[in-house]
């Protein structure tokens, strides 16, 4: 099934951000969205999630879909432990025994088993974002929205989070819409990479990346060539 965005319109005062915008998102794939700062990438995620309302247009395929959202910043509850932050969103969904299995599984998958009783202020920025990623995947959603979740992190932390995310995604092949400003990140992660232009937003080009993720590297000529093309588009 495909999520179809049709005739999307959104304006702020006299500024048209989206005007008859169209996009298709493939189910059970990772779709990356690239574009210049301020072009409406986060606004698009916020409309998909229902945080803000579009002025016009439709989202076909969203009916009865459960959506989870991973923001740029961790947004954890400081008064709850790593375990407690994940449990908080699951307590009304699963019984205690099943809930504990799920929490243990995801905490271990992001490498935080030894830190399950720590509180967010005791964790580094990268560790807090690991908790956020685990929490997002632990929640039984159909669609996961990710708004530059690795932004501002140093290279080592970013790399570890990157691979933690891939490991989690391979478990359930969830539909992911991933906003980023990092071309390499998009090429290494995405099944499809949309390149957006300035407002009112238009799709400049969509790249389909068929290479298996485990074989991807920015040393591959195919990805190097796509990166060069994206640079030209964004100039």
PDB file of C-alpha atoms in Angstrom:
ATOM      1  CA  UNK A   1       0.000   0.000   0.000  1.00  0.00           C
ATOM      2  CA  UNK A   2       1.145   3.541  -0.720  1.00  0.00           C
ATOM      3  CA  UNK A   3       0.526   6.707   1.275  1.00  0.00           C
ATOM      4  CA  UNK A   4      -0.502   9.377  -1.224  1.00  0.00           C
ATOM      5  CA  UNK A   5      -0.280  13.090  -0.511  1.00  0.00           C
ATOM      6  CA  UNK A   6      -2.512  14.934  -2.975  1.00  0.00           C
ATOM      7  CA  UNK A   7      -3.044  18.636  -3.678  1.00  0.00           C
ATOM      8  CA  UNK A   8      -1.536  19.634  -0.326  1.00  0.00           C
ATOM      9  CA  UNK A   9      -1.759  23.345   0.483  1.00  0.00           C
ATOM     10  CA  UNK A  10      -0.456  25.212   3.517  1.00  0.00           C
ATOM     11  CA  UNK A  11       0.161  28.932   3.970  1.00  0.00           C
ATOM     12  CA  UNK A  12       1.332  31.128   6.817  1.00  0.00           C
ATOM     13  CA  UNK A  13      -0.033  34.674   6.448  1.00  0.00           C
ATOM     14  CA  UNK A  14       1.019  35.625   2.897  1.00  0.00           C
ATOM     15  CA  UNK A  15       3.617  32.871   2.491  1.00  0.00           C
ATOM     16  CA  UNK A  16       2.604  29.761   0.542  1.00  0.00           C
ATOM     17  CA  UNK A  17       4.654  26.845   1.857  1.00  0.00           C
ATOM     18  CA  UNK A  18       2.793  24.080  -0.006  1.00  0.00           C
ATOM     19  CA  UNK A  19       0.711  24.674  -3.096  1.00  0.00           C
ATOM     20  CA  UNK A  20      -0.915  21.635  -4.769  1.00  0.00           C
ATOM     21  CA  UNK A  21       1.907  19.408  -3.533  1.00  0.00           C
ATOM     22  CA  UNK A  22       1.961  15.690  -4.381  1.00  0.00           C
ATOM     23  CA  UNK A  23       4.097  12.853  -2.989  1.00  0.00           C
ATOM     24  CA  UNK A  24       3.895   9.081  -2.631  1.00  0.00           C
ATOM     25  CA  UNK A  25       5.332   7.120   0.306  1.00  0.00           C
ATOM     26  CA  UNK A  26       5.844   3.356  -0.068  1.00  0.00           C
ATOM     27  CA  UNK A  27       4.693   1.201   2.822  1.00  0.00           C
ATOM     28  CA  UNK A  28       7.359  -0.753   4.760  1.00  0.00           C
ATOM     29  CA  UNK A  29      10.133   1.328   3.211  1.00  0.00           C
ATOM     30  CA  UNK A  30      12.312   4.193   4.414  1.00  0.00           C
ATOM     31  CA  UNK A  31      11.555   7.383   2.526  1.00  0.00           C
ATOM     32  CA  UNK A  32      14.060  10.197   3.054  1.00  0.00           C
ATOM     33  CA  UNK A  33      13.211  13.835   2.420  1.00  0.00           C
ATOM     34  CA  UNK A  34      16.024  16.277   1.665  1.00  0.00           C
ATOM     35  CA  UNK A  35      15.796  20.002   1.094  1.00  0.00           C
ATOM     36  CA  UNK A  36      17.130  23.423   2.065  1.00  0.00           C
ATOM     37  CA  UNK A  37      16.486  24.830   5.541  1.00  0.00           C
ATOM     38  CA  UNK A  38      13.048  26.362   5.896  1.00  0.00           C
ATOM     39  CA  UNK A  39      11.553  24.593   2.875  1.00  0.00           C
ATOM     40  CA  UNK A  40       8.770  22.958   4.877  1.00  0.00           C
ATOM     41  CA  UNK A  41      10.161  19.494   5.667  1.00  0.00           C
ATOM     42  CA  UNK A  42       9.137  19.612   9.340  1.00  0.00           C
ATOM     43  CA  UNK A  43       5.825  21.248   8.426  1.00  0.00           C
ATOM     44  CA  UNK A  44       5.116  18.265   6.171  1.00  0.00           C
ATOM     45  CA  UNK A  45       5.745  15.798   9.021  1.00  0.00           C
ATOM     46  CA  UNK A  46       3.586  17.885  11.342  1.00  0.00           C
ATOM     47  CA  UNK A  47       0.705  17.768   8.870  1.00  0.00           C
ATOM     48  CA  UNK A  48       1.061  14.005   8.371  1.00  0.00           C
ATOM     49  CA  UNK A  49       1.003  13.520  12.154  1.00  0.00           C
ATOM     50  CA  UNK A  50      -1.929  15.888  12.649  1.00  0.00           C
ATOM     51  CA  UNK A  51       0.018  18.300  14.872  1.00  0.00           C
ATOM     52  CA  UNK A  52      -0.978  21.026  12.439  1.00  0.00           C
ATOM     53  CA  UNK A  53      -3.764  21.051   9.855  1.00  0.00           C
ATOM     54  CA  UNK A  54      -3.319  21.538   6.138  1.00  0.00           C
ATOM     55  CA  UNK A  55      -5.350  24.269   4.443  1.00  0.00           C
ATOM     56  CA  UNK A  56      -6.364  21.878   1.692  1.00  0.00           C
ATOM     57  CA  UNK A  57      -5.436  18.523   0.238  1.00  0.00           C
ATOM     58  CA  UNK A  58      -5.667  14.913   1.336  1.00  0.00           C
ATOM     59  CA  UNK A  59      -3.523  12.154   2.844  1.00  0.00           C
ATOM     60  CA  UNK A  60      -4.744   8.904   1.295  1.00  0.00           C
ATOM     61  CA  UNK A  61      -3.792   5.736   3.152  1.00  0.00           C
ATOM     62  CA  UNK A  62      -3.514   7.321   6.606  1.00  0.00           C
ATOM     63  CA  UNK A  63      -6.923   6.086   7.703  1.00  0.00           C
ATOM     64  CA  UNK A  64      -6.673   4.027  10.903  1.00  0.00           C
ATOM     65  CA  UNK A  65      -2.857   4.221  10.822  1.00  0.00           C
ATOM     66  CA  UNK A  66      -1.038   4.683  14.119  1.00  0.00           C
ATOM     67  CA  UNK A  67       1.800   7.221  13.881  1.00  0.00           C
ATOM     68  CA  UNK A  68       4.814   7.707  16.143  1.00  0.00           C
ATOM     69  CA  UNK A  69       7.134  10.711  15.912  1.00  0.00           C
ATOM     70  CA  UNK A  70      10.848  10.990  16.703  1.00  0.00           C
ATOM     71  CA  UNK A  71      11.872  14.624  17.078  1.00  0.00           C
ATOM     72  CA  UNK A  72      15.256  16.332  16.741  1.00  0.00           C
ATOM     73  CA  UNK A  73      15.563  16.514  20.523  1.00  0.00           C
ATOM     74  CA  UNK A  74      14.966  13.495  22.801  1.00  0.00           C
ATOM     75  CA  UNK A  75      11.871  14.822  24.672  1.00  0.00           C
ATOM     76  CA  UNK A  76      12.242  12.376  27.539  1.00  0.00           C
ATOM     77  CA  UNK A  77      10.613  12.666  30.949  1.00  0.00           C
ATOM     78  CA  UNK A  78      13.388  13.678  33.351  1.00  0.00           C
ATOM     79  CA  UNK A  79      11.618  12.153  36.360  1.00  0.00           C
ATOM     80  CA  UNK A  80      11.389   8.705  34.774  1.00  0.00           C
ATOM     81  CA  UNK A  81      14.192   6.236  34.174  1.00  0.00           C
ATOM     82  CA  UNK A  82      15.195   4.855  30.780  1.00  0.00           C
ATOM     83  CA  UNK A  83      12.884   1.919  31.506  1.00  0.00           C
ATOM     84  CA  UNK A  84      10.138   4.200  32.794  1.00  0.00           C
ATOM     85  CA  UNK A  85      10.207   6.453  29.719  1.00  0.00           C
ATOM     86  CA  UNK A  86       9.471   3.502  27.472  1.00  0.00           C
ATOM     87  CA  UNK A  87       6.997   1.913  29.857  1.00  0.00           C
ATOM     88  CA  UNK A  88       5.052   5.173  30.093  1.00  0.00           C
ATOM     89  CA  UNK A  89       3.829   4.941  26.474  1.00  0.00           C
ATOM     90  CA  UNK A  90       3.093   1.195  26.673  1.00  0.00           C
ATOM     91  CA  UNK A  91       1.242   0.906  29.982  1.00  0.00           C
ATOM     92  CA  UNK A  92      -2.222   1.244  28.415  1.00  0.00           C
ATOM     93  CA  UNK A  93      -1.412  -1.068  25.491  1.00  0.00           C
ATOM     94  CA  UNK A  94       0.174  -4.221  26.928  1.00  0.00           C
ATOM     95  CA  UNK A  95      -0.162  -6.298  30.072  1.00  0.00           C
ATOM     96  CA  UNK A  96       2.781  -6.131  32.497  1.00  0.00           C
ATOM     97  CA  UNK A  97       4.535  -9.344  31.401  1.00  0.00           C
ATOM     98  CA  UNK A  98       4.340  -8.548  27.673  1.00  0.00           C
ATOM     99  CA  UNK A  99       5.314  -4.934  28.339  1.00  0.00           C
ATOM    100  CA  UNK A 100       8.451  -5.961  30.212  1.00  0.00           C
ATOM    101  CA  UNK A 101       9.529  -8.272  27.387  1.00  0.00           C
ATOM    102  CA  UNK A 102       9.132  -5.477  24.839  1.00  0.00           C
ATOM    103  CA  UNK A 103      10.980  -2.903  26.942  1.00  0.00           C
ATOM    104  CA  UNK A 104      13.854  -5.309  27.671  1.00  0.00           C
ATOM    105  CA  UNK A 105      14.150  -6.175  23.976  1.00  0.00           C
ATOM    106  CA  UNK A 106      14.413  -2.608  22.745  1.00  0.00           C
ATOM    107  CA  UNK A 107      16.662  -1.361  25.533  1.00  0.00           C
ATOM    108  CA  UNK A 108      19.067  -4.196  24.752  1.00  0.00           C
ATOM    109  CA  UNK A 109      18.906  -3.532  21.008  1.00  0.00           C
ATOM    110  CA  UNK A 110      20.071   0.076  21.475  1.00  0.00           C
ATOM    111  CA  UNK A 111      22.813  -0.972  23.888  1.00  0.00           C
ATOM    112  CA  UNK A 112      21.378   0.546  27.077  1.00  0.00           C
ATOM    113  CA  UNK A 113      20.716  -2.578  29.153  1.00  0.00           C
ATOM    114  CA  UNK A 114      23.147  -1.430  31.857  1.00  0.00           C
ATOM    115  CA  UNK A 115      21.552   2.037  31.965  1.00  0.00           C
ATOM    116  CA  UNK A 116      17.891   1.041  32.300  1.00  0.00           C
ATOM    117  CA  UNK A 117      17.635   2.571  35.784  1.00  0.00           C
ATOM    118  CA  UNK A 118      19.339   5.848  34.855  1.00  0.00           C
ATOM    119  CA  UNK A 119      17.428   9.112  34.540  1.00  0.00           C
ATOM    120  CA  UNK A 120      17.794  11.333  31.426  1.00  0.00           C
ATOM    121  CA  UNK A 121      19.958  13.989  33.187  1.00  0.00           C
ATOM    122  CA  UNK A 122      22.465  11.202  33.915  1.00  0.00           C
ATOM    123  CA  UNK A 123      22.794  10.296  30.225  1.00  0.00           C
ATOM    124  CA  UNK A 124      24.746  11.821  27.353  1.00  0.00           C
ATOM    125  CA  UNK A 125      22.916  13.397  24.409  1.00  0.00           C
ATOM    126  CA  UNK A 126      23.566  10.346  22.247  1.00  0.00           C
ATOM    127  CA  UNK A 127      22.296   7.973  24.927  1.00  0.00           C
ATOM    128  CA  UNK A 128      19.120  10.018  25.367  1.00  0.00           C
ATOM    129  CA  UNK A 129      18.479   9.835  21.641  1.00  0.00           C
ATOM    130  CA  UNK A 130      19.000   6.056  21.809  1.00  0.00           C
ATOM    131  CA  UNK A 131      16.208   5.934  24.406  1.00  0.00           C
ATOM    132  CA  UNK A 132      14.012   8.010  22.083  1.00  0.00           C
ATOM    133  CA  UNK A 133      14.675   5.631  19.174  1.00  0.00           C
ATOM    134  CA  UNK A 134      13.939   2.584  21.345  1.00  0.00           C
ATOM    135  CA  UNK A 135      10.740   4.214  22.601  1.00  0.00           C
ATOM    136  CA  UNK A 136       9.619   5.080  19.061  1.00  0.00           C
ATOM    137  CA  UNK A 137      10.071   1.487  17.880  1.00  0.00           C
ATOM    138  CA  UNK A 138       8.614  -0.053  21.037  1.00  0.00           C
ATOM    139  CA  UNK A 139       5.371   1.823  20.404  1.00  0.00           C
ATOM    140  CA  UNK A 140       3.262  -0.284  17.999  1.00  0.00           C
ATOM    141  CA  UNK A 141       2.868   2.269  15.223  1.00  0.00           C
ATOM    142  CA  UNK A 142       2.344   1.731  11.510  1.00  0.00           C
ATOM    143  CA  UNK A 143       4.281   4.834  10.462  1.00  0.00           C
ATOM    144  CA  UNK A 144       7.338   6.354  12.113  1.00  0.00           C
ATOM    145  CA  UNK A 145       8.132  10.008  11.402  1.00  0.00           C
ATOM    146  CA  UNK A 146      11.733  11.080  12.069  1.00  0.00           C
ATOM    147  CA  UNK A 147      12.727  14.739  12.025  1.00  0.00           C
ATOM    148  CA  UNK A 148      16.539  14.975  11.753  1.00  0.00           C
ATOM    149  CA  UNK A 149      17.056  12.703  14.786  1.00  0.00           C
ATOM    150  CA  UNK A 150      20.852  12.638  14.396  1.00  0.00           C
ATOM    151  CA  UNK A 151      21.300  16.391  13.943  1.00  0.00           C
ATOM    152  CA  UNK A 152      24.009  18.057  16.033  1.00  0.00           C
ATOM    153  CA  UNK A 153      25.580  14.805  17.262  1.00  0.00           C
ATOM    154  CA  UNK A 154      29.273  14.083  16.805  1.00  0.00           C
ATOM    155  CA  UNK A 155      30.327  11.586  14.152  1.00  0.00           C
ATOM    156  CA  UNK A 156      30.938   8.604  16.471  1.00  0.00           C
ATOM    157  CA  UNK A 157      27.624   8.976  18.299  1.00  0.00           C
ATOM    158  CA  UNK A 158      25.789   9.580  15.047  1.00  0.00           C
ATOM    159  CA  UNK A 159      27.283   6.445  13.516  1.00  0.00           C
ATOM    160  CA  UNK A 160      26.275   4.275  16.495  1.00  0.00           C
ATOM    161  CA  UNK A 161      22.720   5.665  16.422  1.00  0.00           C
ATOM    162  CA  UNK A 162      22.573   5.162  12.680  1.00  0.00           C
ATOM    163  CA  UNK A 163      23.313   1.452  12.983  1.00  0.00           C
ATOM    164  CA  UNK A 164      21.045   1.058  16.016  1.00  0.00           C
ATOM    165  CA  UNK A 165      18.222   2.500  13.919  1.00  0.00           C
ATOM    166  CA  UNK A 166      18.902   0.125  10.993  1.00  0.00           C
ATOM    167  CA  UNK A 167      18.976  -2.841  13.395  1.00  0.00           C
ATOM    168  CA  UNK A 168      15.598  -1.853  14.841  1.00  0.00           C
ATOM    169  CA  UNK A 169      14.063  -1.153  11.436  1.00  0.00           C
ATOM    170  CA  UNK A 170      15.156  -4.557  10.100  1.00  0.00           C
ATOM    171  CA  UNK A 171      13.124  -6.152  12.907  1.00  0.00           C
ATOM    172  CA  UNK A 172       9.734  -4.924  11.690  1.00  0.00           C
ATOM    173  CA  UNK A 173      10.228  -3.076   8.373  1.00  0.00           C
ATOM    174  CA  UNK A 174       8.054  -0.193   9.509  1.00  0.00           C
ATOM    175  CA  UNK A 175       7.051   2.618   7.159  1.00  0.00           C
ATOM    176  CA  UNK A 176       9.493   5.429   7.939  1.00  0.00           C
ATOM    177  CA  UNK A 177       9.470   9.027   6.712  1.00  0.00           C
ATOM    178  CA  UNK A 178      12.877  10.458   7.532  1.00  0.00           C
ATOM    179  CA  UNK A 179      13.643  14.163   7.187  1.00  0.00           C
ATOM    180  CA  UNK A 180      17.305  15.123   6.973  1.00  0.00           C
ATOM    181  CA  UNK A 181      19.618  17.810   5.605  1.00  0.00           C
ATOM    182  CA  UNK A 182      22.469  15.275   5.292  1.00  0.00           C
ATOM    183  CA  UNK A 183      22.782  13.865   1.761  1.00  0.00           C
ATOM    184  CA  UNK A 184      24.961  10.925   2.774  1.00  0.00           C
ATOM    185  CA  UNK A 185      22.569   9.996   5.583  1.00  0.00           C
ATOM    186  CA  UNK A 186      19.693   9.921   3.091  1.00  0.00           C
ATOM    187  CA  UNK A 187      21.610   7.821   0.567  1.00  0.00           C
ATOM    188  CA  UNK A 188      22.739   5.277   3.148  1.00  0.00           C
ATOM    189  CA  UNK A 189      19.275   4.936   4.697  1.00  0.00           C
ATOM    190  CA  UNK A 190      16.586   5.585   2.129  1.00  0.00           C
ATOM    191  CA  UNK A 191      14.789   3.320  -0.299  1.00  0.00           C
ATOM    192  CA  UNK A 192      13.551   6.530  -1.895  1.00  0.00           C
ATOM    193  CA  UNK A 193      15.123   9.979  -1.533  1.00  0.00           C
ATOM    194  CA  UNK A 194      13.008  13.019  -2.363  1.00  0.00           C
ATOM    195  CA  UNK A 195      14.853  16.272  -3.012  1.00  0.00           C
ATOM    196  CA  UNK A 196      12.696  19.328  -2.339  1.00  0.00           C
ATOM    197  CA  UNK A 197      13.145  22.880  -3.565  1.00  0.00           C
ATOM    198  CA  UNK A 198      12.361  26.213  -1.938  1.00  0.00           C
ATOM    199  CA  UNK A 199       8.826  27.287  -1.065  1.00  0.00           C
ATOM    200  CA  UNK A 200       6.251  26.873  -2.364  1.00  0.00           C
ATOM    201  CA  UNK A 201       7.628  23.355  -2.102  1.00  0.00           C
ATOM    202  CA  UNK A 202       8.137  21.312  -5.240  1.00  0.00           C
ATOM    203  CA  UNK A 203       9.805  17.942  -5.666  1.00  0.00           C
ATOM    204  CA  UNK A 204      12.956  18.507  -7.697  1.00  0.00           C
ATOM    205  CA  UNK A 205      13.687  14.819  -8.091  1.00  0.00           C
ATOM    206  CA  UNK A 206      13.092  11.420  -6.472  1.00  0.00           C
ATOM    207  CA  UNK A 207      15.892   8.852  -6.412  1.00  0.00           C
ATOM    208  CA  UNK A 208      15.214   5.156  -5.892  1.00  0.00           C
ATOM    209  CA  UNK A 209      18.114   3.432  -4.119  1.00  0.00           C
ATOM    210  CA  UNK A 210      17.895  -0.289  -4.879  1.00  0.00           C
ATOM    211  CA  UNK A 211      21.305  -1.225  -3.453  1.00  0.00           C
ATOM    212  CA  UNK A 212      20.951  -3.350  -0.262  1.00  0.00           C
ATOM    213  CA  UNK A 213      21.719  -1.243   2.827  1.00  0.00           C
ATOM    214  CA  UNK A 214      24.381  -3.631   4.084  1.00  0.00           C
ATOM    215  CA  UNK A 215      26.326  -3.077   0.853  1.00  0.00           C
ATOM    216  CA  UNK A 216      26.037   0.701   0.844  1.00  0.00           C
ATOM    217  CA  UNK A 217      28.994   2.962   1.415  1.00  0.00           C
ATOM    218  CA  UNK A 218      29.850   6.416   0.164  1.00  0.00           C
ATOM    219  CA  UNK A 219      32.796   4.802  -1.621  1.00  0.00           C
ATOM    220  CA  UNK A 220      30.354   3.187  -4.069  1.00  0.00           C
ATOM    221  CA  UNK A 221      30.397   4.981  -7.410  1.00  0.00           C
ATOM    222  CA  UNK A 222      26.617   4.807  -7.796  1.00  0.00           C
ATOM    223  CA  UNK A 223      26.048   6.702  -4.539  1.00  0.00           C
ATOM    224  CA  UNK A 224      28.860   9.162  -5.305  1.00  0.00           C
ATOM    225  CA  UNK A 225      27.188  10.059  -8.591  1.00  0.00           C
ATOM    226  CA  UNK A 226      23.770  10.519  -6.962  1.00  0.00           C
ATOM    227  CA  UNK A 227      25.366  12.712  -4.284  1.00  0.00           C
ATOM    228  CA  UNK A 228      26.919  14.932  -6.978  1.00  0.00           C
ATOM    229  CA  UNK A 229      23.572  15.210  -8.744  1.00  0.00           C
ATOM    230  CA  UNK A 230      21.781  16.169  -5.520  1.00  0.00           C
ATOM    231  CA  UNK A 231      24.397  18.851  -4.833  1.00  0.00           C
ATOM    232  CA  UNK A 232      23.705  20.348  -8.262  1.00  0.00           C
ATOM    233  CA  UNK A 233      19.946  20.258  -7.667  1.00  0.00           C
ATOM    234  CA  UNK A 234      20.255  22.005  -4.299  1.00  0.00           C
ATOM    235  CA  UNK A 235      22.601  24.760  -5.568  1.00  0.00           C
TER     236      UNK A 235
END
